[in-house]
Coordinates of C-alpha atoms and ligand atoms in Angstrom, one line a residue:
M232 CA 152.2 135.5 325.8
S233 CA 154.4 138.5 324.7
M234 CA 154.7 141.4 327.1
L235 CA 152.6 143.5 324.7
D236 CA 149.8 140.9 324.6
N237 CA 149.8 140.7 328.4
I238 CA 149.6 144.5 328.7
N239 CA 146.7 144.6 326.2
S240 CA 144.8 141.9 328.0
L241 CA 145.4 143.8 331.3
L242 CA 144.2 147.0 329.7
S243 CA 141.1 145.3 328.5
S244 CA 140.3 143.6 331.9
L245 CA 140.8 146.9 333.7
R246 CA 138.6 148.6 331.1
L247 CA 141.4 151.0 330.1
G248 CA 141.9 152.3 326.6
V249 CA 144.2 150.7 324.0
V250 CA 147.4 152.6 323.8
D251 CA 149.8 152.9 320.8
F252 CA 152.9 152.6 322.9
D253 CA 155.3 153.1 320.0
S254 CA 154.0 156.5 319.2
L255 CA 153.4 157.4 322.8
F256 CA 157.0 156.7 323.9
A257 CA 158.6 157.8 320.6
A258 CA 161.6 160.1 321.3
K259 CA 161.1 159.7 325.1
T260 CA 164.1 157.5 325.8
D261 CA 165.2 159.4 328.9
L262 CA 161.9 158.7 330.9
T263 CA 162.2 157.6 334.5
P264 CA 159.9 154.8 335.6
L265 CA 157.6 157.4 337.3
G266 CA 157.8 159.5 334.2
S267 CA 156.6 156.6 332.1
I268 CA 153.7 156.0 334.5
E269 CA 152.7 159.6 334.4
L270 CA 152.8 159.6 330.6
F271 CA 150.7 156.4 330.4
L272 CA 148.1 157.7 332.9
T273 CA 147.9 161.1 331.2
E274 CA 147.2 159.2 327.9
Q275 CA 144.5 157.1 329.6
Q276 CA 142.8 160.3 330.9
R277 CA 142.9 161.8 327.4
L278 CA 141.4 158.6 326.0
R279 CA 138.6 158.7 328.6
V280 CA 137.7 162.3 327.9
E281 CA 137.6 161.5 324.2
K282 CA 135.4 158.5 324.8
Q283 CA 133.0 160.6 326.9
N284 CA 132.9 163.3 324.2
V285 CA 131.9 160.7 321.6
L286 CA 129.2 159.2 323.9
R287 CA 127.8 162.7 324.7
R288 CA 127.7 163.5 321.1
K289 CA 125.9 160.3 320.3
R290 CA 123.4 160.7 323.1
A291 CA 122.7 164.3 322.0
N292 CA 120.8 162.9 318.9
I293 CA 121.6 166.0 316.8
P294 CA 119.7 165.4 313.5
R295 CA 121.9 167.7 311.2
E296 CA 125.2 169.5 311.6
K297 CA 124.2 173.2 311.8
T298 CA 126.6 175.8 313.0
L299 CA 126.7 179.6 313.6
E300 CA 129.5 179.8 311.0
S301 CA 127.2 178.4 308.3
F302 CA 124.3 180.7 309.3
D303 CA 123.7 183.7 307.0
F304 CA 123.0 186.6 309.4
G305 CA 122.6 188.8 306.4
F306 CA 119.6 186.8 305.3
Q307 CA 118.1 186.5 308.7
R308 CA 118.2 190.0 310.1
S309 CA 115.9 189.7 313.1
I310 CA 118.7 188.3 315.3
P311 CA 122.1 190.0 315.4
K312 CA 125.1 187.8 315.1
E313 CA 126.7 189.2 318.2
H314 CA 123.7 188.0 320.2
M315 CA 124.2 184.5 319.1
L316 CA 127.9 184.7 319.7
R317 CA 127.3 185.9 323.2
L318 CA 124.9 183.0 323.8
S319 CA 127.7 180.7 322.6
D320 CA 129.6 181.1 325.9
M321 CA 126.9 179.0 327.6
T322 CA 126.9 181.1 330.8
W323 CA 123.1 181.0 330.5
V324 CA 123.3 177.2 330.7
E325 CA 125.2 177.5 334.0
Q326 CA 122.3 179.6 335.3
A327 CA 119.7 177.2 333.7
Y328 CA 118.1 180.0 331.6
N329 CA 115.8 179.0 328.7
I330 CA 115.7 180.2 325.1
C331 CA 112.7 180.3 322.9
F332 CA 113.0 180.8 319.1
L333 CA 109.7 181.9 317.7
G334 CA 108.6 182.6 314.2
P335 CA 107.3 181.2 310.9
P336 CA 108.7 178.1 309.1
G337 CA 112.0 178.0 307.3
I338 CA 113.6 181.0 308.9
G339 CA 116.4 179.2 310.8
K340 CA 115.0 178.5 314.3
T341 CA 116.0 174.8 314.2
H342 CA 119.4 175.8 312.7
L343 CA 120.2 178.2 315.5
A344 CA 118.9 175.8 318.3
T345 CA 121.1 173.0 316.8
A346 CA 124.1 175.3 316.6
L347 CA 123.7 176.1 320.3
A348 CA 123.4 172.4 321.2
L349 CA 126.6 171.6 319.2
K350 CA 128.5 174.5 320.8
A351 CA 127.4 173.2 324.2
L352 CA 128.8 169.8 323.4
D353 CA 132.1 171.3 322.3
L354 CA 132.3 173.1 325.7
G355 CA 131.7 169.9 327.6
Y356 CA 128.0 170.3 328.4
A357 CA 125.5 167.5 327.9
S358 CA 122.9 168.8 325.4
V359 CA 120.2 166.7 323.8
F360 CA 117.9 167.4 320.8
T361 CA 114.3 166.1 320.5
T362 CA 111.1 167.2 318.8
L363 CA 108.2 167.8 321.0
D364 CA 106.5 164.8 319.4
D365 CA 109.4 162.5 320.3
L366 CA 109.6 163.9 323.8
I367 CA 105.9 163.2 324.4
K368 CA 106.4 159.6 323.1
V369 CA 109.3 159.1 325.6
L370 CA 107.3 160.6 328.5
K371 CA 104.4 158.2 327.7
T372 CA 106.4 155.1 327.3
Y373 CA 109.5 155.2 329.4
E374 CA 108.1 152.9 332.0
I375 CA 107.4 150.2 329.4
S376 CA 110.1 150.6 326.8
A377 CA 113.8 150.2 327.3
S378 CA 114.7 152.6 324.6
S379 CA 112.4 155.3 325.9
K380 CA 113.8 154.7 329.4
R381 CA 117.3 155.3 328.1
K382 CA 116.2 158.5 326.3
H383 CA 114.3 159.6 329.5
K384 CA 117.5 159.3 331.5
V385 CA 119.5 161.2 328.9
L386 CA 116.9 164.0 329.0
H387 CA 116.9 164.2 332.8
T388 CA 120.7 164.2 333.1
A389 CA 121.2 166.8 330.4
D390 CA 122.4 170.4 330.9
M391 CA 120.4 171.6 327.9
V392 CA 117.3 170.1 326.2
V393 CA 116.4 171.4 322.7
I394 CA 112.7 170.8 322.1
D395 CA 112.0 171.4 318.4
E396 CA 108.8 171.9 316.6
V397 CA 106.6 172.9 319.5
G398 CA 103.2 173.7 318.1
F399 CA 103.2 171.6 315.0
M400 CA 100.9 169.0 316.4
P401 CA 98.0 169.4 318.8
L402 CA 98.4 167.7 322.2
D403 CA 95.6 166.0 324.1
Q404 CA 95.1 166.8 327.8
N405 CA 97.2 163.9 329.0
E406 CA 100.1 164.9 326.6
A407 CA 99.8 168.6 327.7
N408 CA 100.0 167.5 331.3
L409 CA 103.1 165.4 330.5
F410 CA 104.7 168.4 328.8
F411 CA 104.0 170.6 331.8
S412 CA 105.5 168.1 334.2
F413 CA 108.6 167.9 332.1
V414 CA 109.0 171.7 331.9
A415 CA 108.4 171.9 335.6
A416 CA 111.0 169.2 336.4
M417 CA 113.6 171.0 334.2
S418 CA 112.9 174.4 335.5
E419 CA 115.9 176.2 337.2
K420 CA 118.0 173.0 336.8
T421 CA 118.3 172.4 333.1
S422 CA 118.1 174.8 330.2
I423 CA 115.3 174.3 327.7
V424 CA 115.7 175.6 324.1
I425 CA 112.4 175.7 322.3
T426 CA 111.6 176.4 318.6
S427 CA 108.0 177.2 317.8
N428 CA 106.1 178.4 314.8
K429 CA 103.5 179.7 317.1
G430 CA 103.6 182.9 319.2
F431 CA 102.9 182.4 322.9
D432 CA 99.4 183.9 322.5
E433 CA 98.6 180.9 320.1
W434 CA 99.9 178.1 322.4
T435 CA 96.4 177.4 323.7
D436 CA 95.5 176.3 320.2
F437 CA 97.7 173.2 320.3
L438 CA 97.7 172.7 324.1
G439 CA 94.0 172.9 324.2
D440 CA 93.6 174.4 327.6
A441 CA 94.3 177.9 328.9
T442 CA 95.2 176.8 332.4
I443 CA 97.9 174.3 331.4
T444 CA 99.2 176.8 328.8
T445 CA 99.6 179.4 331.4
A446 CA 101.3 176.9 333.7
I447 CA 103.8 175.8 331.1
L448 CA 104.6 179.3 329.9
D449 CA 104.9 180.5 333.5
R450 CA 107.7 178.0 334.1
L451 CA 109.3 178.4 330.7
V452 CA 109.6 182.2 330.4
H453 CA 110.4 182.9 334.1
R454 CA 114.1 182.9 333.2
C455 CA 114.2 183.0 329.4
E456 CA 115.6 184.7 326.3
I457 CA 112.7 185.1 323.8
I458 CA 114.0 185.5 320.3
K459 CA 111.3 186.5 317.9
M460 CA 112.3 185.9 314.3
S461 CA 110.7 187.0 311.1
G462 CA 111.4 187.1 307.4
N463 CA 111.1 184.9 304.5
S464 CA 111.7 181.2 304.4
Y465 CA 115.3 180.4 303.6
R466 CA 114.2 177.2 302.0
L467 CA 111.8 178.9 299.7
E468 CA 114.2 181.7 298.8
K469 CA 117.1 179.4 298.2
R470 CA 115.1 176.7 296.6
Q471 CA 117.3 174.4 294.6
S472 CA 115.8 172.8 291.5
I473 CA 116.8 169.6 289.7
L474 CA 116.5 171.1 286.3
K475 CA 118.1 174.5 286.1
Ligands
ADP796 P1 112.8 176.6 310.9 O1 113.3 175.7 312.0 O2 112.7 178.0 311.3 O3 111.6 176.1 310.2 P2 115.3 175.7 309.7 O4 116.3 176.2 310.8 O5 115.0 174.3 309.7 O6 114.0 176.6 309.8 O7 115.8 176.3 308.3 C1 115.4 175.6 307.1 C2 116.7 175.3 306.3 O8 117.3 176.5 305.8 C3 117.8 174.6 307.0 O9 118.4 173.8 306.1 C4 118.7 175.7 307.5 O10 120.0 175.3 307.7 C5 118.6 176.7 306.4 N1 118.6 178.1 306.8 C6 117.6 178.9 307.4 N2 118.0 180.1 307.6 C7 119.3 180.2 307.3 C8 120.3 181.2 307.3 N3 120.0 182.5 307.7 N4 121.5 180.9 306.8 C9 121.8 179.7 306.4 N5 120.9 178.7 306.3 C10 119.7 178.9 306.8
MG797 MG1 112.3 173.9 312.6

């Protein structure tokens, strides 16, 4: 076995990253033995961080790449750009604050929530994106389904959970209770970012029960930035047709 083959097999059995030694040591002919080890270990650390970033990004389950840079704050005037930029520093995640984006369809709620989740990933936070529908499915089945169990763990170890499309579908009593338990478990530990087409005064309509609605909102808005958005649907205004 050549020395390189031997090194590669050692790297693999030690679960270390594959290193391109030629480029790593290029133009570094004067390295001492300790200097070589330092360079090699630094490279291993870089590879590990890179791998963790890729994993975190995959776990986050972000449906579409949406950024603040691609958001037209001239079109959506109910939230100033500087507010969103301030929220981009993620200090509120450190303090486990929540954010609720409320307003009618098509005005950019999911876009902004996604942009925050992506920004959080960039800064090293574990964020994860789910619709309320999917969240409820996971909460109902994590004890019997391996994939739900995995998602459940990701949700419970996240720094930020985006719950999209709250209010689209009515929940039955059991589902509303599961939603409450989740919000309660997250509170003051993990930031929740909600998008909803329903104002808080309409939440009873889909949660079905005033007591559970109050309990959920109580936990959610205790430490929360509420961003009420209005305006016309971006989708409708910027409708693209096939035949121009
Ligand atoms: P909502 O979640 O409020 O229903 P979305 O965030 O899904 O709306 O927005 C609908 C579509 O329009 C998305 O593709 C989104 O990227 C785009 N969009 C909405 N508002 C803006 C905006 N102000 N600038 C750029 N794109 C926007
Ligand atoms: Mg949406």
